[in-house]
Every structure is written in C-alpha cells, then in structure tokens.
PDB file of C-alpha atoms in Angstrom:
ATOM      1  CA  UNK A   1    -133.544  56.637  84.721  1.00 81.00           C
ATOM      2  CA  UNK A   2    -134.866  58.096  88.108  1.00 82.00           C
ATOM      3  CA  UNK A   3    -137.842  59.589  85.726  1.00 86.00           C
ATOM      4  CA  UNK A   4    -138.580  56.358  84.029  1.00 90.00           C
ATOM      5  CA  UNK A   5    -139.075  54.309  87.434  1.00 91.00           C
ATOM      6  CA  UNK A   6    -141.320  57.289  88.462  1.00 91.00           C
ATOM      7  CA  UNK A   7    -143.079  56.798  85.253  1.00 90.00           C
ATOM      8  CA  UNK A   8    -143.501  53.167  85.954  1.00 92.00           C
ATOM      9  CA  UNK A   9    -144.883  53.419  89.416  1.00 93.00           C
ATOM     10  CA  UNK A  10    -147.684  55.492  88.180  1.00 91.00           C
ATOM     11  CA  UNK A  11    -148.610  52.730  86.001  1.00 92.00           C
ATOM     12  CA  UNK A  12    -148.838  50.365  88.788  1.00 93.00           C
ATOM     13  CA  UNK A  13    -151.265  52.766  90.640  1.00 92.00           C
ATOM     14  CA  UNK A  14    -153.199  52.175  86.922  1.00 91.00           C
ATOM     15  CA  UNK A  15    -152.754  48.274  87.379  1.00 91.00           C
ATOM     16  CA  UNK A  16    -154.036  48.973  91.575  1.00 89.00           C
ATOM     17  CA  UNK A  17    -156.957  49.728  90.433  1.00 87.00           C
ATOM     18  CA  UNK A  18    -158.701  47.505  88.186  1.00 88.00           C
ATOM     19  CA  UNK A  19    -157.001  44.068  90.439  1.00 85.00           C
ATOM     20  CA  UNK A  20    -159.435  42.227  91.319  1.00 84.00           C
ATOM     21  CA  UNK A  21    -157.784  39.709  93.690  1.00 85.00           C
ATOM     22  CA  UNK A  22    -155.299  40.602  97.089  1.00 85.00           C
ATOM     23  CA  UNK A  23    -152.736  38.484  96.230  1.00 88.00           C
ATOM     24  CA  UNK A  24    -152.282  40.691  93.151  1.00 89.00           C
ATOM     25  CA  UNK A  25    -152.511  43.815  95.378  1.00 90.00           C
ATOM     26  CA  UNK A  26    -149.909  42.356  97.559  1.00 90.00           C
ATOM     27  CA  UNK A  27    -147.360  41.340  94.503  1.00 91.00           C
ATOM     28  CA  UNK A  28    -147.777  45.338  92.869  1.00 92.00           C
ATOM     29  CA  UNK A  29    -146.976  46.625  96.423  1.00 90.00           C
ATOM     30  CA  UNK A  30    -143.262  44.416  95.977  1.00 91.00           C
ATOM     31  CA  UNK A  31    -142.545  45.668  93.380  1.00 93.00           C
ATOM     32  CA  UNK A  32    -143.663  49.162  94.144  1.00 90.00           C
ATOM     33  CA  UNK A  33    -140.947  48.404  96.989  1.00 88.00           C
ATOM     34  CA  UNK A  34    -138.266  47.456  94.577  1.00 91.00           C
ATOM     35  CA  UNK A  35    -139.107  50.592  92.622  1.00 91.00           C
ATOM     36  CA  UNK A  36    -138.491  52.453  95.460  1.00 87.00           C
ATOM     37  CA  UNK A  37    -135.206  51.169  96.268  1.00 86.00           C
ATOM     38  CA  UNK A  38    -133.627  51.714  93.056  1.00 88.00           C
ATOM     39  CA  UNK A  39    -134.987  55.203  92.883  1.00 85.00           C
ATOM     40  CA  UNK A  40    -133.660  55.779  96.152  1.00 81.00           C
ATOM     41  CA  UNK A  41    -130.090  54.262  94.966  1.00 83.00           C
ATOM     42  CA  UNK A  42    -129.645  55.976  92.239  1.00 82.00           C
ATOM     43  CA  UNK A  43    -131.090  59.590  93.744  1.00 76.00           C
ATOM     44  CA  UNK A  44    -129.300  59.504  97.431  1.00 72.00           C
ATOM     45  CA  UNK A  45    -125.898  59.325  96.027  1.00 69.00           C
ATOM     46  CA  UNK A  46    -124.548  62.755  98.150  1.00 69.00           C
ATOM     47  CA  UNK A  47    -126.610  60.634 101.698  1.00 69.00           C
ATOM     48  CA  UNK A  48    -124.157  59.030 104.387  1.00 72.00           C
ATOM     49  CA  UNK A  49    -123.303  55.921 104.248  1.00 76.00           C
ATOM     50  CA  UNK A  50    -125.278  55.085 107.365  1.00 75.00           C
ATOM     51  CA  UNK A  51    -128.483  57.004 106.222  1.00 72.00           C
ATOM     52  CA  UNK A  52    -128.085  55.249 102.856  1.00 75.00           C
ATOM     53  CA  UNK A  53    -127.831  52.065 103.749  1.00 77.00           C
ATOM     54  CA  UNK A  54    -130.813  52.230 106.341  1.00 75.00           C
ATOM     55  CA  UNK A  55    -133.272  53.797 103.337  1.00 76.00           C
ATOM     56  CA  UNK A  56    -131.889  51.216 101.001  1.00 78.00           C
ATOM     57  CA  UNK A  57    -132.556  48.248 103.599  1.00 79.00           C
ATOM     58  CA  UNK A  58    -136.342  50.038 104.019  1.00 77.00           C
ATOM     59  CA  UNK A  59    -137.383  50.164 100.869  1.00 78.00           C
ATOM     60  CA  UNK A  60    -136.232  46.185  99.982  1.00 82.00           C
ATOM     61  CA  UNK A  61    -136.384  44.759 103.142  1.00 83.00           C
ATOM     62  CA  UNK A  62    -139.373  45.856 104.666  1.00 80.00           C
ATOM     63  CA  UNK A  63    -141.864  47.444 101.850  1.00 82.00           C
ATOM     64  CA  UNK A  64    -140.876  44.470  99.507  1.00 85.00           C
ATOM     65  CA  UNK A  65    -140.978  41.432 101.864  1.00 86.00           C
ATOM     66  CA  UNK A  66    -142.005  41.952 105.107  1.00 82.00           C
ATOM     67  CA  UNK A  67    -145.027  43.943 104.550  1.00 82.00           C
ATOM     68  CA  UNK A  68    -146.666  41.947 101.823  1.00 86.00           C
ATOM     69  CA  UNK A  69    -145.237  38.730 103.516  1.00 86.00           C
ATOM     70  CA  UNK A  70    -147.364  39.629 106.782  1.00 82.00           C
ATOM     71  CA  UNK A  71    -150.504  40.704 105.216  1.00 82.00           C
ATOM     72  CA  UNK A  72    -150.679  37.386 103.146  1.00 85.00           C
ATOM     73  CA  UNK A  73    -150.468  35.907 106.632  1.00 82.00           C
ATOM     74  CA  UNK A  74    -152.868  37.748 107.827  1.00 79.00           C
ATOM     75  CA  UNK A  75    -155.052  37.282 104.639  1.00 80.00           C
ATOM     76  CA  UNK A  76    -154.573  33.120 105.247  1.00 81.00           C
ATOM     77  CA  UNK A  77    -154.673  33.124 108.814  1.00 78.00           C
ATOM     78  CA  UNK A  78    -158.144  34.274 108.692  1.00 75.00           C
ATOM     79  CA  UNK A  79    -159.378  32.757 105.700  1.00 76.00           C
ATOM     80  CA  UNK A  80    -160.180  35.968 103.896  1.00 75.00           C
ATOM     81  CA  UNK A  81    -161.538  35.435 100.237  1.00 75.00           C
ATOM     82  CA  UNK A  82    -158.882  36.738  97.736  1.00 71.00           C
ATOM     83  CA  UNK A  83    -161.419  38.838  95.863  1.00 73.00           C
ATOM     84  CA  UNK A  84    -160.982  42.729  96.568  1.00 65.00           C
ATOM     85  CA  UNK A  85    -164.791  43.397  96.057  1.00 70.00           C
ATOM     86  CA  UNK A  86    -165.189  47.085  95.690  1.00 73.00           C
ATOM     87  CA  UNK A  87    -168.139  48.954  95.975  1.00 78.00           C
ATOM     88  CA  UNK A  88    -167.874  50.351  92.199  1.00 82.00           C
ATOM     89  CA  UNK A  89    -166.774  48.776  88.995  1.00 85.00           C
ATOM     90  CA  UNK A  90    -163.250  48.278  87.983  1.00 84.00           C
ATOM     91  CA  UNK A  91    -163.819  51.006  84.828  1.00 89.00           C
ATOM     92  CA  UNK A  92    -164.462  53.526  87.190  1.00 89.00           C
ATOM     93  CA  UNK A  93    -161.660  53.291  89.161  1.00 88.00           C
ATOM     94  CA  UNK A  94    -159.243  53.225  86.548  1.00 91.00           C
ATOM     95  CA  UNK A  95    -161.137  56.321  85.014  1.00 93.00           C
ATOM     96  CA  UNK A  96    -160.912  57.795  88.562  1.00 91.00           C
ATOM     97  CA  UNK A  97    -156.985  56.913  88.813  1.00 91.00           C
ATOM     98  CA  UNK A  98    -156.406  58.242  85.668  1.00 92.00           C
ATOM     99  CA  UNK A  99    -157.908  61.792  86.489  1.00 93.00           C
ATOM    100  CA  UNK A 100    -156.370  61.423  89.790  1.00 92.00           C
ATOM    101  CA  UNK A 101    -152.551  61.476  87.834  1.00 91.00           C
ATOM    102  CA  UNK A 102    -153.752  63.877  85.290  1.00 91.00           C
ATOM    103  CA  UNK A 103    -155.367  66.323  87.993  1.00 92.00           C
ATOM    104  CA  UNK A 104    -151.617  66.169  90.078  1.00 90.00           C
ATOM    105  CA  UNK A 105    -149.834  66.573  86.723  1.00 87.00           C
ATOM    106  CA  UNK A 106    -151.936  69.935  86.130  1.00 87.00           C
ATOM    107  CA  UNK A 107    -151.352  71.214  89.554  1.00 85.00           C
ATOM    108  CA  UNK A 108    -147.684  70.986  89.335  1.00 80.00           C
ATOM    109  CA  UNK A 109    -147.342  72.769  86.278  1.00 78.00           C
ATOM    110  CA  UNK A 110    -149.757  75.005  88.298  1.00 79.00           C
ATOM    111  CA  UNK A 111    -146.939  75.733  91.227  1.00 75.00           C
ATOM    112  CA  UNK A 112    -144.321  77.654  90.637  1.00 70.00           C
ATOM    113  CA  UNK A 113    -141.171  76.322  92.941  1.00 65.00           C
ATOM    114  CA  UNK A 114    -137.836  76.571  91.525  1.00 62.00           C
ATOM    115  CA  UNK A 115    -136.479  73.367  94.373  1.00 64.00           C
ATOM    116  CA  UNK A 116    -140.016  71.242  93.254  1.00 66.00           C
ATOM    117  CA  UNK A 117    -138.738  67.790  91.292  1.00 74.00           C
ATOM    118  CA  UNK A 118    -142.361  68.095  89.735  1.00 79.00           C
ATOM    119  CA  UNK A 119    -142.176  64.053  88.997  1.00 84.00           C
ATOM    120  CA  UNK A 120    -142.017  63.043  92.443  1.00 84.00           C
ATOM    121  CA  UNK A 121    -144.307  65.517  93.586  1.00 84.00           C
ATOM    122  CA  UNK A 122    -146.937  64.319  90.834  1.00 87.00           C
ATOM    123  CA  UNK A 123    -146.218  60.765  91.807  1.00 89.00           C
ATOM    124  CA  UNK A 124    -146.533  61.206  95.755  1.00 88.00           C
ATOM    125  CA  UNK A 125    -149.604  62.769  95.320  1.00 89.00           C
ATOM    126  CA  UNK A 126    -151.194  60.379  92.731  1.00 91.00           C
ATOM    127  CA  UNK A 127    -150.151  57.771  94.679  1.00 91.00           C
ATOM    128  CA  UNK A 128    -151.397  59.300  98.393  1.00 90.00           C
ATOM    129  CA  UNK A 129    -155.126  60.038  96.770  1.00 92.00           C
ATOM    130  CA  UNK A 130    -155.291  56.465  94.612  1.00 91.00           C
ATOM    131  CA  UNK A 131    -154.927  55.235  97.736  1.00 90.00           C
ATOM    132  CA  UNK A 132    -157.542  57.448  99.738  1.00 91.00           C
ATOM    133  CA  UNK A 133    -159.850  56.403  96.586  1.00 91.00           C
ATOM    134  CA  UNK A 134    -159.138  53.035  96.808  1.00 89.00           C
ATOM    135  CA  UNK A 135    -159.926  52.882 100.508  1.00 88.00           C
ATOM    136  CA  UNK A 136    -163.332  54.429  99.961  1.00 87.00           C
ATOM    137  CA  UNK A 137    -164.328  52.302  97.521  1.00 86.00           C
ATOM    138  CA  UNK A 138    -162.689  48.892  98.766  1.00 83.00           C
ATOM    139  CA  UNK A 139    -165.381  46.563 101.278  1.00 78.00           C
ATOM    140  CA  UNK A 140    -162.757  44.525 103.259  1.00 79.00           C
ATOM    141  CA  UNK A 141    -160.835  45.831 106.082  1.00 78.00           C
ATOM    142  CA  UNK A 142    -157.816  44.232 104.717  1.00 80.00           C
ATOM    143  CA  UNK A 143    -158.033  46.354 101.576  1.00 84.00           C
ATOM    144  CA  UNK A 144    -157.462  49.089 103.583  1.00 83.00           C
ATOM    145  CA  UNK A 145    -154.572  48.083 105.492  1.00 81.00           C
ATOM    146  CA  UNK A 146    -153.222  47.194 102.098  1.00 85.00           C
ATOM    147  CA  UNK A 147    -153.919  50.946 100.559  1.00 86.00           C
ATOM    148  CA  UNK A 148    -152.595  52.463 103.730  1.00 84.00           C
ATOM    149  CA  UNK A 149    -148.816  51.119 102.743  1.00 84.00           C
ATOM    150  CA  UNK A 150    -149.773  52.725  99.321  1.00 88.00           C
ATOM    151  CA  UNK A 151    -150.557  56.061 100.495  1.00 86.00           C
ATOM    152  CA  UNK A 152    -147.075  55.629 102.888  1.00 83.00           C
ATOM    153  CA  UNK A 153    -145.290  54.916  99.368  1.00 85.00           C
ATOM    154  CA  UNK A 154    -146.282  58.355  97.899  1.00 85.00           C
ATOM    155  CA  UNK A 155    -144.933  59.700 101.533  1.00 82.00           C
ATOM    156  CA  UNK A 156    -141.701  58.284 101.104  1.00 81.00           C
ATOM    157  CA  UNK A 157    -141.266  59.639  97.442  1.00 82.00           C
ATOM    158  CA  UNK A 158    -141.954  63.285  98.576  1.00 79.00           C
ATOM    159  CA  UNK A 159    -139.298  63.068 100.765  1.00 76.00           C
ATOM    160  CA  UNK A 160    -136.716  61.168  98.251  1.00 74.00           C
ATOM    161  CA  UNK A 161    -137.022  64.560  96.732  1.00 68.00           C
ATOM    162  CA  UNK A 162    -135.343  66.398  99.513  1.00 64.00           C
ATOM    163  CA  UNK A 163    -133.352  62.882 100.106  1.00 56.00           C
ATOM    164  CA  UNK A 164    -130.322  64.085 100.588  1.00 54.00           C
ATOM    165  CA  UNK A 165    -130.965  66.217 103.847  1.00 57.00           C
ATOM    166  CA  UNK A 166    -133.668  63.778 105.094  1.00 56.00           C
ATOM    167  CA  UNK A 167    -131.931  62.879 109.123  1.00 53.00           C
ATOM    168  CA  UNK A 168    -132.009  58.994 110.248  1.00 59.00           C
ATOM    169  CA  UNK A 169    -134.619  60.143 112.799  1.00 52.00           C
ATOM    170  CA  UNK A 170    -137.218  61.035 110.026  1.00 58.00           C
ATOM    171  CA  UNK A 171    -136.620  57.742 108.486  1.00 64.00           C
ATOM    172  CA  UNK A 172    -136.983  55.837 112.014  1.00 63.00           C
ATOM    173  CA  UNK A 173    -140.424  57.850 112.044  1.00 58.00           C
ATOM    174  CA  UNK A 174    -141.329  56.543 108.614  1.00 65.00           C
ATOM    175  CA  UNK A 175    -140.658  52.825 109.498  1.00 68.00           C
ATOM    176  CA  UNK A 176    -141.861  53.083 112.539  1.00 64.00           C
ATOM    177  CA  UNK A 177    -145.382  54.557 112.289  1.00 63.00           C
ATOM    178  CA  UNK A 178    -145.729  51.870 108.820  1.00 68.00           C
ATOM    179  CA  UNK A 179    -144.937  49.189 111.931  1.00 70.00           C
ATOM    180  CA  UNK A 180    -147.248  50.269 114.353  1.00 63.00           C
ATOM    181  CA  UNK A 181    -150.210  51.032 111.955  1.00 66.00           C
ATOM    182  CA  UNK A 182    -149.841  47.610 109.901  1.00 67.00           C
ATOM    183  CA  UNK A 183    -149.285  45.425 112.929  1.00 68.00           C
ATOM    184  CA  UNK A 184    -152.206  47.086 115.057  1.00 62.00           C
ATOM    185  CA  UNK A 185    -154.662  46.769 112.056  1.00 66.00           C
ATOM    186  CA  UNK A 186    -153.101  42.730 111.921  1.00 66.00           C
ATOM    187  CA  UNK A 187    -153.883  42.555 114.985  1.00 64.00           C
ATOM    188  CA  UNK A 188    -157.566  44.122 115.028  1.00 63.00           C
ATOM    189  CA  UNK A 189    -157.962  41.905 111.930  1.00 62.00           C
ATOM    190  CA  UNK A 190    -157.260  39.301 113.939  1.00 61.00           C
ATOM    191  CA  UNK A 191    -159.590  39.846 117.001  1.00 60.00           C
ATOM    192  CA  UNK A 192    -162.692  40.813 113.923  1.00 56.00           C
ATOM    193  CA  UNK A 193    -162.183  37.289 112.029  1.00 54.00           C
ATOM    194  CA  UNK A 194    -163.330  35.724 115.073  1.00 53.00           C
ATOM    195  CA  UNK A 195    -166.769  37.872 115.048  1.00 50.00           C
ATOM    196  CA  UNK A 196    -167.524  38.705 111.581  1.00 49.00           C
ATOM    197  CA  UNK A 197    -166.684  36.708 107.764  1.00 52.00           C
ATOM    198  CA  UNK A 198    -164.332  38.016 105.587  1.00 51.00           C
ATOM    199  CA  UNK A 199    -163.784  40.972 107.094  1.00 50.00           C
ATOM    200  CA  UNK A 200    -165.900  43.325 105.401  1.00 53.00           C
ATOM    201  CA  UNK A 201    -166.072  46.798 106.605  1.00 50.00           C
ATOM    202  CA  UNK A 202    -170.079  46.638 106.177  1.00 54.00           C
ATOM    203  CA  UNK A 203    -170.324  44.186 108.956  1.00 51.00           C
ATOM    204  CA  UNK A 204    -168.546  46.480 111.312  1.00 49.00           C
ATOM    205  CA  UNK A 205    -171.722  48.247 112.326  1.00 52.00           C
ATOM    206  CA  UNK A 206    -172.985  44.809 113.724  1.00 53.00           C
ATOM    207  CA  UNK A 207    -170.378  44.640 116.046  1.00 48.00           C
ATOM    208  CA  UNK A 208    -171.544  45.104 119.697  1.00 51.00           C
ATOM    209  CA  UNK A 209    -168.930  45.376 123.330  1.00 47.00           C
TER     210      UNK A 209
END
C-alpha cells in the first residue's frame, strides 16, 4: 500500500508539470500532503506516540491546509494572474520530469545499500530535482515559493525511510525551516507587489534601493 501511494505521488510530479494555472499547483501540493500522511501512518507504526502524532498533524495540518491556504492568500492579496507562465513549453517539462524519475530509478538500482527502501529514495529525489527544474523554468516568484514546498516534500520522504528513529527535534527542524522560508518569501512577495506586476522574476533586475 505504502508502494502504491509512492507510486501515485510520482504521478503528481507528472501532473506538476504540464499545470498551467497556480490554483492547480496549489490543489496537487494538498493532496501531495494527504499522500504524505497516510504514508507516514501506515510506515511509522514502531514511532512514539508523541513523535507520531506530531508527523501525522505535519503532514495534514500544515502541508495540506495551511501551506496552500496561505499562498492562495498571498496569490489574491496581490492580484497575481493564475497562469504559471514558464519559460519553456509544457511538453518539455513533462519530457524533462519523466527522465528526471527514470534517471533516479536507474541510479538506485545503481547503489548497492542493503537499509535503502529504493522507492522512497527514487521518489525524494524525483521529487527534490522536479522541483529544482520547475523553479528554473517557472517566471513568477510565487512559482517558486510554491516548488520550494515540493522539493521539502521529497525531504520529508527520505527521512520517512529511516522514520522510525527520526527524534521530535528533526521534525521541529523540518516544520520550522518550511515556516520561516514560506512566510519570509510571503512576506518579500508582499513588499515586490507594491513595485513590480505579477511578480515575475524578470522584473527583479529593475528593482533599485
């Protein structure tokens, strides 16, 4: 079952990259949140109680709600338009996404670790480089703020595969620097909209003290 959710958060990376509005980048990174959760409660059955129910609160809580709730506030409080607008065409970033899982699948089968869970580790790293790609080739600021969560959600999969030793602390770590980085790059969003439209990263060089 753990395998199949896996499975199914690969193909949302898939979906990531041909969406062509925020609102639908906003709803994938949900459910990519939901996804998480149940992976989580179905692999961290030997965690604490108190560990488990602070991952479990995480993943639903704040990757499925809060996050996408605050960036759609972000997104209407400055009147961004809902297009993502990337710099190359939606075939070639699906092709690119789809070498990007391929390329991770090879290189696992490439390592040889007895204690590597080779579908998480092929899923973290799809996800953290879809999201590197996606920043690249994505013009509006928010896009990246949005891709940034992404590349967290491969983070947080690696380390569901050593889940059951993973301390509180490294959790608290996790949330936290999602927190700051989202909520400072609100915030600079913010402070932008009032200089430039739409908050595309190409306008950034006219930006003067």
């Amino acid at each position: 079952m753990t395998n199949i959710l896996l499975i199914i958060f690969a193909i949302t990376l898939l979906y990531f990259s041909i969406a062509n509005r925020l609102m639908t980048y906003l709803s994938i990174l949900s459910f990519q949140g939901v996804l998480l959760m149940l992976v989580a409660l179905l692999e961290l059955h030997d965690m604490n109680v108190l560990n488990f129910a602070f991952i479990i609160l995480e993943t639903l809580i704040v990757k499925a709600i809060v996050l996408p709730l605050f960036i759609r506030y972000v997104i209407k409080k400055n009147k961004i338009k809902r297009e993502a607008e990337p710099f190359v065409p939606y075939f070639v970033s699906l092709l690119v996404t789809t070498m990007i899982i391929v390329l991770t699948f090879v290189l696992s089968n490439l390592i040889e670790a007895v204690h590597l869970n080779k579908i998480y580790f092929v899923t973290a790293l799809s996800a953290l480089f879809c999201g590197l790609f996606l920043i690249v080739t994505r013009k509006k600021i928010i896009t990246h703020v949005i891709c940034y969560v992404l590349i967290e959600n491969g983070v947080f999969i690696l380390s569901l595969a050593v889940g059951n030793e993973m301390p509180l602390l490294v959790n608290l770590g996790v949330l936290l620097d999602v927190f700051v980085s989202v909520f400072l790059l609100g915030i600079f969003i913010n402070k932008v909209g009032n200089v430039i439209n739409d908050g595309d990263v190409n306008q950034l060089s006219s930006l003067k003290d």
